[in-house]
Amino acid sequence: MKKRIALFFCLATQFVMAQEPVAINPSLLKNSWPASWISCPDAPQREYGVYHFRKTISLTQKPSRFVVHVSADNRYRLFVNGKAVCNGPARGDLYNWYFETVDIAPYLQAGNNTLAALVWNMGELAPVAQITNQTAFVLQGDGDAEKIVNTGDSWKVLRDTAYTPCSTDNGSRLRTYMVIGPGDRVNAAAYPWGWEQPGYNDAHWQASKRLGNPVTAGYGTDNLWTLQPRNIPLMFEKQQRITSVRDTKNIIATDDFLKGGKPLVIPAHQTVSVLLDQGFNTVAYPELLVSKGKGASVTLTYAEALFDKNGLKGNRNEIKDKTIKGNYDIFLPDGGSQRHFRPLWFRTYRFLQLDITTQEEPLQIEDIYGSATGYPFTVKASFSSNDASLQQIWDIGWRTAQLCAGETYFDCPYYEQLQYEGDTRIQSLISLYVTGDDRLMRKALLDFYHSRVPEGLTQGRYPSSRLQVIPPFSLYWVSMIYDYWMHRKDPAFIRNFLVPITGVLDWYEQKIDRQQQMLGPMKWWGFVDWNHAFPNGVPDGATDGNSSVITLQYVATLQQAAALFDGFGRKTEAAHYRQLADQLNKSTYRLCFDKTKGVMANTPAKKTFSQHAGIMAVLTGAIPEADQQAVLQKILYDTSLSQATFYYRFYLNRALKKAGMADRYYSQLTPWRGMIANGLTTFAENPDPTRSDCHAWSSSPNYDFLATICGIVPASPGFASVRIEPAMGELTSVQGEMPHPQGTIKVSLQRRGMQGVEARISLPGKLTGEFVWKDKRLALHAGEQTIRL
């Protein structure tokens, strides 16, 4: 029997996609595929365009297995006999262009069958996260039984003139950085309704144009795209009803029409608005179903929050004297029945406003809802305590993390949908702790590996069609590899990154100011945090030299790399990294610690001071252990220091743990409580006034409730052993559980007086470890145990 490679495929219903492993014919992972990349003749290949591809085949009987491999540039949505099967490809780059593997047997029948694909290219309007070559589509049968469907000139194609781009000025209108691509303006009168159905007459369609044969990685020459099997599951979709009508103009509308089955009729010659509220921020494909209304116009505008006259959001639940501003789509009904609009790409919204103008004929809105989508995480962790308000932080934090996870991690789903190392490190840890699913983390590590520039650094975000290098984020990529090493036993995968890690660390070593023994001037964007005292997020000394914050971040990364290289038997590099870290640690402390103030300065000039410098100095051990708590006390309460935002508070908590002050964590949750009080249903990028209302770097409580309050962390690489060191703060009762490669770790804690605790702990499989409480350490064995101290 031939060896086959297991990948992921989907079985689609109207709203839900499920993933199961399916094998790939190994011959397709070598050299050229028999199928051809195809496109539309006479169409500009690198400009905006939407296309429909079709092929009808005949089968003597319904097959039990019919596996195909499919991809496109920019994107596709595949249908079989009129039913949506899956969409893709997962975002990558031209050297790593992903294809999906799908068993379409459940959709096939004896006799004629129609395969159809919607393919689009956003051209110069494409999202920055979308790398592209030109318009193309490919579908390859897995073996002899399926080769009848291979793409070539037997496939027909139609360029859809119903689509034109709109909402192309999002950034300028909203006065911010917004790079998610355009909206869709769809003219129903020009749309080929029923094009994906078996009975559609495609006699007037053109034969597809062959572009060349696909090849997989390591093969071919003059490649347009180099294919890789998809390495993550397909995104889920599920129906999500919009909850309420919040406001209307020139029409009466109730929540009834949002439940389906009770249409909303807009009379002829009317201009009306209907403001809908999902009740919480979401990522979804809005689905609009209308009848009649020839000549009407429906604009759908999406927003995370409404704005007052000063451009401020205020309490997100309040709508009085506020208006909607955001990206939008436009649908132009043609008077037909049951016309369905769904944008090509998902939208992010809590509020959705319909602005409708009718002409001679009334418009009937049959239904409107969302198809929520995202990475198919399964929650396997839980947390509860005597403080019920923490449950709300947990729930909102996880919603934020879920909305920021798709084919890559997103910094934010509304404005950018880009994967940055600084965000992704935190998101990956949340994924590991809450779900145990490491596949998106693995893809992220590979994405950044693929992004490297000739200098040895990774790009600051990737995939990305625009070059952006953020040197501190390259350090976070190394930290991500360290995190993965500590949480997963996967040496073959990790070994791939050891040489690239040296490239990052060597780049920094070349930038050392040998006189000061700190990092000197550095190129690119030295972003650390959106602190108001850091222009464009860059601390003093990052560009012109001697930044304590970035020097110490480099030291922290050297320390992690030393442990990692030691673990792989590379003792010489490990020893060098330790020696260099120690040297930089001592000189930075000597030059930047202000003994009068008792805190770290941002540079040796000691003109500016930040929480960030002190946080990193504690993490690296630059500040002597005996002084760390006193320094952190100033960091927590000295407001003259430039303050860490939600993002960098993740590292503040790491410093508290390092200094034995983790019990302070519970009292440091005020910013999250404030966001909830202000009506946010996801956690924001920054304190108000903020751009993004959904930024997963602010979801760190979902990690820290388990890793800090419950105290569950790996005690050795690969999570081969565990340390449980709770930090309950003022809490009296805590329960938590989280996934582990061997099963589930469970912790239940009950205070006994002011200093004591009763801990009931269950470790899965053969896992062992230690329990730490105050100054006591007790061994933990596999299975259940109770500790009373």
GROMACS .gro file of N, CA, C and O in nm, residues 512-588:
model
  308
  512ILE      N    1   2.589   4.594   1.851
  512ILE     CA    2   2.632   4.631   1.985
  512ILE      C    3   2.732   4.748   1.980
  512ILE      O    4   2.827   4.746   1.901
  513ASP      N    5   2.707   4.848   2.060
  513ASP     CA    6   2.801   4.959   2.080
  513ASP      C    7   2.909   4.907   2.175
  513ASP      O    8   2.887   4.893   2.296
  514ARG      N    9   3.027   4.878   2.121
  514ARG     CA   10   3.130   4.812   2.200
  514ARG      C   11   3.186   4.901   2.312
  514ARG      O   12   3.240   4.850   2.410
  515GLN      N   13   3.168   5.030   2.297
  515GLN     CA   14   3.215   5.120   2.402
  515GLN      C   15   3.121   5.117   2.522
  515GLN      O   16   3.165   5.106   2.637
  516GLN      N   17   2.991   5.127   2.494
  516GLN     CA   18   2.893   5.128   2.602
  516GLN      C   19   2.850   4.988   2.645
  516GLN      O   20   2.795   4.970   2.753
  517GLN      N   21   2.871   4.889   2.556
  517GLN     CA   22   2.822   4.753   2.579
  517GLN      C   23   2.669   4.750   2.594
  517GLN      O   24   2.613   4.686   2.684
  518MET      N   25   2.605   4.824   2.506
  518MET     CA   26   2.460   4.819   2.486
  518MET      C   27   2.437   4.820   2.336
  518MET      O   28   2.530   4.844   2.258
  519LEU      N   29   2.316   4.795   2.295
  519LEU     CA   30   2.285   4.804   2.153
  519LEU      C   31   2.302   4.947   2.106
  519LEU      O   32   2.257   5.042   2.171
  520GLY      N   33   2.365   4.962   1.990
  520GLY     CA   34   2.383   5.094   1.931
  520GLY      C   35   2.267   5.129   1.840
  520GLY      O   36   2.157   5.075   1.852
  521PRO      N   37   2.289   5.221   1.745
  521PRO     CA   38   2.182   5.260   1.652
  521PRO      C   39   2.134   5.140   1.570
  521PRO      O   40   2.214   5.054   1.530
  522MET      N   41   2.003   5.135   1.545
  522MET     CA   42   1.944   5.025   1.470
  522MET      C   43   1.848   5.079   1.365
  522MET      O   44   1.778   5.179   1.387
  523LYS      N   45   1.844   5.008   1.253
  523LYS     CA   46   1.757   5.046   1.141
  523LYS      C   47   1.616   4.992   1.164
  523LYS      O   48   1.587   4.925   1.260
  524TRP      N   49   1.532   5.019   1.068
  524TRP     CA   50   1.395   4.970   1.063
  524TRP      C   51   1.310   5.033   1.173
  524TRP      O   52   1.340   5.142   1.221
  525TRP      N   53   1.201   4.966   1.212
  525TRP     CA   54   1.104   5.023   1.305
  525TRP      C   55   1.122   4.955   1.441
  525TRP      O   56   1.086   4.838   1.458
  526GLY      N   57   1.174   5.028   1.536
  526GLY     CA   58   1.202   4.971   1.667
  526GLY      C   59   1.083   4.974   1.761
  526GLY      O   60   1.095   5.013   1.878
  527PHE      N   61   0.970   4.927   1.716
  527PHE     CA   62   0.846   4.934   1.794
  527PHE      C   63   0.857   4.850   1.922
  527PHE      O   64   0.902   4.736   1.919
  528VAL      N   65   0.808   4.908   2.032
  528VAL     CA   66   0.801   4.836   2.159
  528VAL      C   67   0.658   4.834   2.212
  528VAL      O   68   0.606   4.730   2.252
  529ASP      N   69   0.590   4.950   2.216
  529ASP     CA   70   0.455   4.958   2.272
  529ASP      C   71   0.394   5.091   2.229
  529ASP      O   72   0.466   5.188   2.208
  530TRP      N   73   0.260   5.093   2.220
  530TRP     CA   74   0.192   5.217   2.183
  530TRP      C   75   0.182   5.309   2.306
  530TRP      O   76   0.074   5.353   2.344
  531ASN      N   77   0.293   5.335   2.366
  531ASN     CA   78   0.300   5.425   2.480
  531ASN      C   79   0.307   5.568   2.428
  531ASN      O   80   0.380   5.597   2.334
  532HIS      N   81   0.232   5.657   2.492
  532HIS     CA   82   0.228   5.796   2.443
  532HIS      C   83   0.365   5.863   2.450
  532HIS      O   84   0.391   5.959   2.376
  533ALA      N   85   0.453   5.814   2.537
  533ALA     CA   86   0.587   5.873   2.547
  533ALA      C   87   0.684   5.816   2.445
  533ALA      O   88   0.796   5.865   2.433
  534PHE      N   89   0.642   5.711   2.374
  534PHE     CA   90   0.726   5.649   2.271
  534PHE      C   91   0.673   5.693   2.134
  534PHE      O   92   0.570   5.642   2.090
  535PRO      N   93   0.738   5.786   2.066
  535PRO     CA   94   0.688   5.829   1.935
  535PRO      C   95   0.676   5.711   1.839
  535PRO      O   96   0.773   5.638   1.815
  536ASN      N   97   0.557   5.693   1.787
  536ASN     CA   98   0.530   5.581   1.695
  536ASN      C   99   0.565   5.446   1.758
  536ASN      O  100   0.601   5.352   1.689
  537GLY      N  101   0.556   5.441   1.890
  537GLY     CA  102   0.583   5.316   1.961
  537GLY      C  103   0.729   5.286   1.985
  537GLY      O  104   0.763   5.177   2.033
  538VAL      N  105   0.819   5.381   1.954
  538VAL     CA  106   0.963   5.356   1.958
  538VAL      C  107   1.024   5.426   2.079
  538VAL      O  108   1.016   5.549   2.092
  539PRO      N  109   1.090   5.352   2.169
  539PRO     CA  110   1.149   5.415   2.288
  539PRO      C  111   1.278   5.490   2.255
  539PRO      O  112   1.341   5.466   2.152
  540ASP      N  113   1.317   5.576   2.346
  540ASP     CA  114   1.444   5.648   2.331
  540ASP      C  115   1.557   5.548   2.312
  540ASP      O  116   1.565   5.446   2.380
  541GLY      N  117   1.648   5.579   2.220
  541GLY     CA  118   1.766   5.498   2.197
  541GLY      C  119   1.749   5.386   2.097
  541GLY      O  120   1.848   5.325   2.055
  542ALA      N  121   1.628   5.357   2.056
  542ALA     CA  122   1.609   5.248   1.961
  542ALA      C  123   1.672   5.280   1.826
  542ALA      O  124   1.732   5.193   1.763
  543THR      N  125   1.660   5.404   1.783
  543THR     CA  126   1.711   5.444   1.653
  543THR      C  127   1.853   5.499   1.661
  543THR      O  128   1.939   5.466   1.579
  544ASP      N  129   1.878   5.584   1.765
  544ASP     CA  130   2.009   5.649   1.773
  544ASP      C  131   2.105   5.580   1.869
  544ASP      O  132   2.220   5.621   1.884
  545GLY      N  133   2.059   5.474   1.937
  545GLY     CA  134   2.149   5.391   2.015
  545GLY      C  135   2.129   5.396   2.164
  545GLY      O  136   2.083   5.495   2.220
  546ASN      N  137   2.161   5.282   2.228
  546ASN     CA  138   2.163   5.268   2.374
  546ASN      C  139   2.024   5.267   2.438
  546ASN      O  140   2.002   5.325   2.544
  547SER      N  141   1.929   5.197   2.373
  547SER     CA  142   1.797   5.176   2.433
  547SER      C  143   1.808   5.065   2.537
  547SER      O  144   1.843   4.951   2.505
  548SER      N  145   1.775   5.095   2.660
  548SER     CA  146   1.777   4.991   2.763
  548SER      C  147   1.666   4.889   2.739
  548SER      O  148   1.687   4.769   2.761
  549VAL      N  149   1.550   4.936   2.692
  549VAL     CA  150   1.436   4.845   2.672
  549VAL      C  151   1.471   4.737   2.570
  549VAL      O  152   1.454   4.617   2.595
  550ILE      N  153   1.523   4.778   2.454
  550ILE     CA  154   1.549   4.680   2.349
  550ILE      C  155   1.675   4.601   2.378
  550ILE      O  156   1.684   4.481   2.348
  551THR      N  157   1.774   4.664   2.439
  551THR     CA  158   1.893   4.587   2.478
  551THR      C  159   1.853   4.474   2.572
  551THR      O  160   1.897   4.359   2.556
  552LEU      N  161   1.767   4.503   2.669
  552LEU     CA  162   1.728   4.401   2.766
  552LEU      C  163   1.633   4.299   2.705
  552LEU      O  164   1.635   4.181   2.745
  553GLN      N  165   1.553   4.340   2.608
  553GLN     CA  166   1.473   4.239   2.536
  553GLN      C  167   1.565   4.142   2.462
  553GLN      O  168   1.541   4.021   2.460
  554TYR      N  169   1.670   4.195   2.403
  554TYR     CA  170   1.771   4.110   2.339
  554TYR      C  171   1.834   4.016   2.440
  554TYR      O  172   1.853   3.896   2.414
  555VAL      N  173   1.864   4.067   2.559
  555VAL     CA  174   1.922   3.983   2.664
  555VAL      C  175   1.826   3.870   2.701
  555VAL      O  176   1.866   3.753   2.712
  556ALA      N  177   1.697   3.903   2.719
  556ALA     CA  178   1.598   3.801   2.755
  556ALA      C  179   1.591   3.693   2.647
  556ALA      O  180   1.581   3.572   2.677
  557THR      N  181   1.602   3.734   2.522
  557THR     CA  182   1.596   3.639   2.411
  557THR      C  183   1.722   3.554   2.406
  557THR      O  184   1.717   3.434   2.378
  558LEU      N  185   1.839   3.615   2.433
  558LEU     CA  186   1.964   3.538   2.441
  558LEU      C  187   1.955   3.431   2.549
  558LEU      O  188   2.002   3.318   2.531
  559GLN      N  189   1.895   3.465   2.661
  559GLN     CA  190   1.881   3.368   2.770
  559GLN      C  191   1.792   3.251   2.727
  559GLN      O  192   1.823   3.134   2.757
  560GLN      N  193   1.683   3.280   2.658
  560GLN     CA  194   1.597   3.173   2.608
  560GLN      C  195   1.669   3.090   2.504
  560GLN      O  196   1.660   2.966   2.504
  561ALA      N  197   1.741   3.156   2.414
  561ALA     CA  198   1.813   3.084   2.309
  561ALA      C  199   1.921   2.994   2.368
  561ALA      O  200   1.945   2.883   2.319
  562ALA      N  201   1.987   3.040   2.474
  562ALA     CA  202   2.089   2.959   2.538
  562ALA      C  203   2.029   2.829   2.591
  562ALA      O  204   2.086   2.720   2.573
  563ALA      N  205   1.914   2.838   2.657
  563ALA     CA  206   1.847   2.718   2.707
  563ALA      C  207   1.806   2.627   2.592
  563ALA      O  208   1.823   2.504   2.598
  564LEU      N  209   1.753   2.686   2.485
  564LEU     CA  210   1.708   2.609   2.370
  564LEU      C  211   1.825   2.537   2.303
  564LEU      O  212   1.818   2.416   2.273
  565PHE      N  213   1.934   2.608   2.278
  565PHE     CA  214   2.049   2.547   2.211
  565PHE      C  215   2.116   2.441   2.300
  565PHE      O  216   2.164   2.340   2.250
  566ASP      N  217   2.114   2.465   2.429
  566ASP     CA  218   2.161   2.362   2.521
  566ASP      C  219   2.080   2.235   2.506
  566ASP      O  220   2.135   2.124   2.505
  567GLY      N  221   1.948   2.253   2.494
  567GLY     CA  222   1.860   2.138   2.481
  567GLY      C  223   1.883   2.058   2.355
  567GLY      O  224   1.849   1.938   2.349
  568PHE      N  225   1.942   2.120   2.255
  568PHE     CA  226   1.972   2.051   2.130
  568PHE      C  227   2.121   2.016   2.118
  568PHE      O  228   2.169   1.985   2.009
  569GLY      N  229   2.192   2.024   2.229
  569GLY     CA  230   2.331   1.982   2.232
  569GLY      C  231   2.428   2.077   2.166
  569GLY      O  232   2.544   2.040   2.141
  570ARG      N  233   2.385   2.199   2.141
  570ARG     CA  234   2.473   2.296   2.076
  570ARG      C  235   2.533   2.386   2.184
  570ARG      O  236   2.493   2.502   2.205
  571LYS      N  237   2.628   2.329   2.257
  571LYS     CA  238   2.679   2.390   2.379
  571LYS      C  239   2.761   2.515   2.353
  571LYS      O  240   2.760   2.610   2.433
  572THR      N  241   2.834   2.518   2.240
  572THR     CA  242   2.918   2.635   2.212
  572THR      C  243   2.835   2.759   2.193
  572THR      O  244   2.863   2.865   2.252
  573GLU      N  245   2.729   2.748   2.109
  573GLU     CA  246   2.641   2.864   2.089
  573GLU      C  247   2.572   2.902   2.219
  573GLU      O  248   2.559   3.021   2.251
  574ALA      N  249   2.526   2.803   2.293
  574ALA     CA  250   2.457   2.831   2.419
  574ALA      C  251   2.548   2.908   2.515
  574ALA      O  252   2.505   3.006   2.578
  575ALA      N  253   2.671   2.865   2.527
  575ALA     CA  254   2.764   2.933   2.616
  575ALA      C  255   2.790   3.076   2.570
  575ALA      O  256   2.799   3.168   2.653
  576HIS      N  257   2.802   3.096   2.440
  576HIS     CA  258   2.824   3.231   2.387
  576HIS      C  259   2.705   3.321   2.418
  576HIS      O  260   2.724   3.437   2.460
  577TYR      N  261   2.584   3.269   2.400
  577TYR     CA  262   2.465   3.350   2.426
  577TYR      C  263   2.455   3.386   2.574
  577TYR      O  264   2.417   3.499   2.609
  578ARG      N  265   2.491   3.295   2.661
  578ARG     CA  266   2.487   3.325   2.804
  578ARG      C  267   2.590   3.432   2.841
  578ARG      O  268   2.561   3.525   2.917
  579GLN      N  269   2.710   3.417   2.787
  579GLN     CA  270   2.815   3.514   2.816
  579GLN      C  271   2.777   3.653   2.766
  579GLN      O  272   2.795   3.754   2.836
  580LEU      N  273   2.721   3.659   2.645
  580LEU     CA  274   2.683   3.788   2.587
  580LEU      C  275   2.568   3.850   2.666
  580LEU      O  276   2.566   3.971   2.693
  581ALA      N  277   2.472   3.767   2.705
  581ALA     CA  278   2.359   3.817   2.783
  581ALA      C  279   2.408   3.875   2.916
  581ALA      O  280   2.363   3.983   2.959
  582ASP      N  281   2.497   3.805   2.982
  582ASP     CA  282   2.548   3.851   3.110
  582ASP      C  283   2.622   3.984   3.096
  582ASP      O  284   2.605   4.076   3.177
  583GLN      N  285   2.699   3.995   2.991
  583GLN     CA  286   2.776   4.118   2.966
  583GLN      C  287   2.684   4.237   2.942
  583GLN      O  288   2.702   4.345   3.001
  584LEU      N  289   2.583   4.220   2.857
  584LEU     CA  290   2.490   4.329   2.826
  584LEU      C  291   2.403   4.362   2.946
  584LEU      O  292   2.369   4.479   2.970
  585ASN      N  293   2.365   4.261   3.023
  585ASN     CA  294   2.283   4.283   3.142
  585ASN      C  295   2.355   4.374   3.240
  585ASN      O  296   2.299   4.472   3.291
  586LYS      N  297   2.480   4.342   3.268
  586LYS     CA  298   2.556   4.420   3.366
  586LYS      C  299   2.580   4.563   3.320
  586LYS      O  300   2.564   4.658   3.398
  587SER      N  301   2.616   4.581   3.194
  587SER     CA  302   2.646   4.716   3.147
  587SER      C  303   2.519   4.801   3.139
  587SER      O  304   2.523   4.920   3.172
  588THR      N  305   2.407   4.741   3.098
  588THR     CA  306   2.283   4.818   3.088
  588THR      C  307   2.236   4.861   3.226
  588THR      O  308   2.192   4.975   3.245
   0.00000   0.00000   0.00000
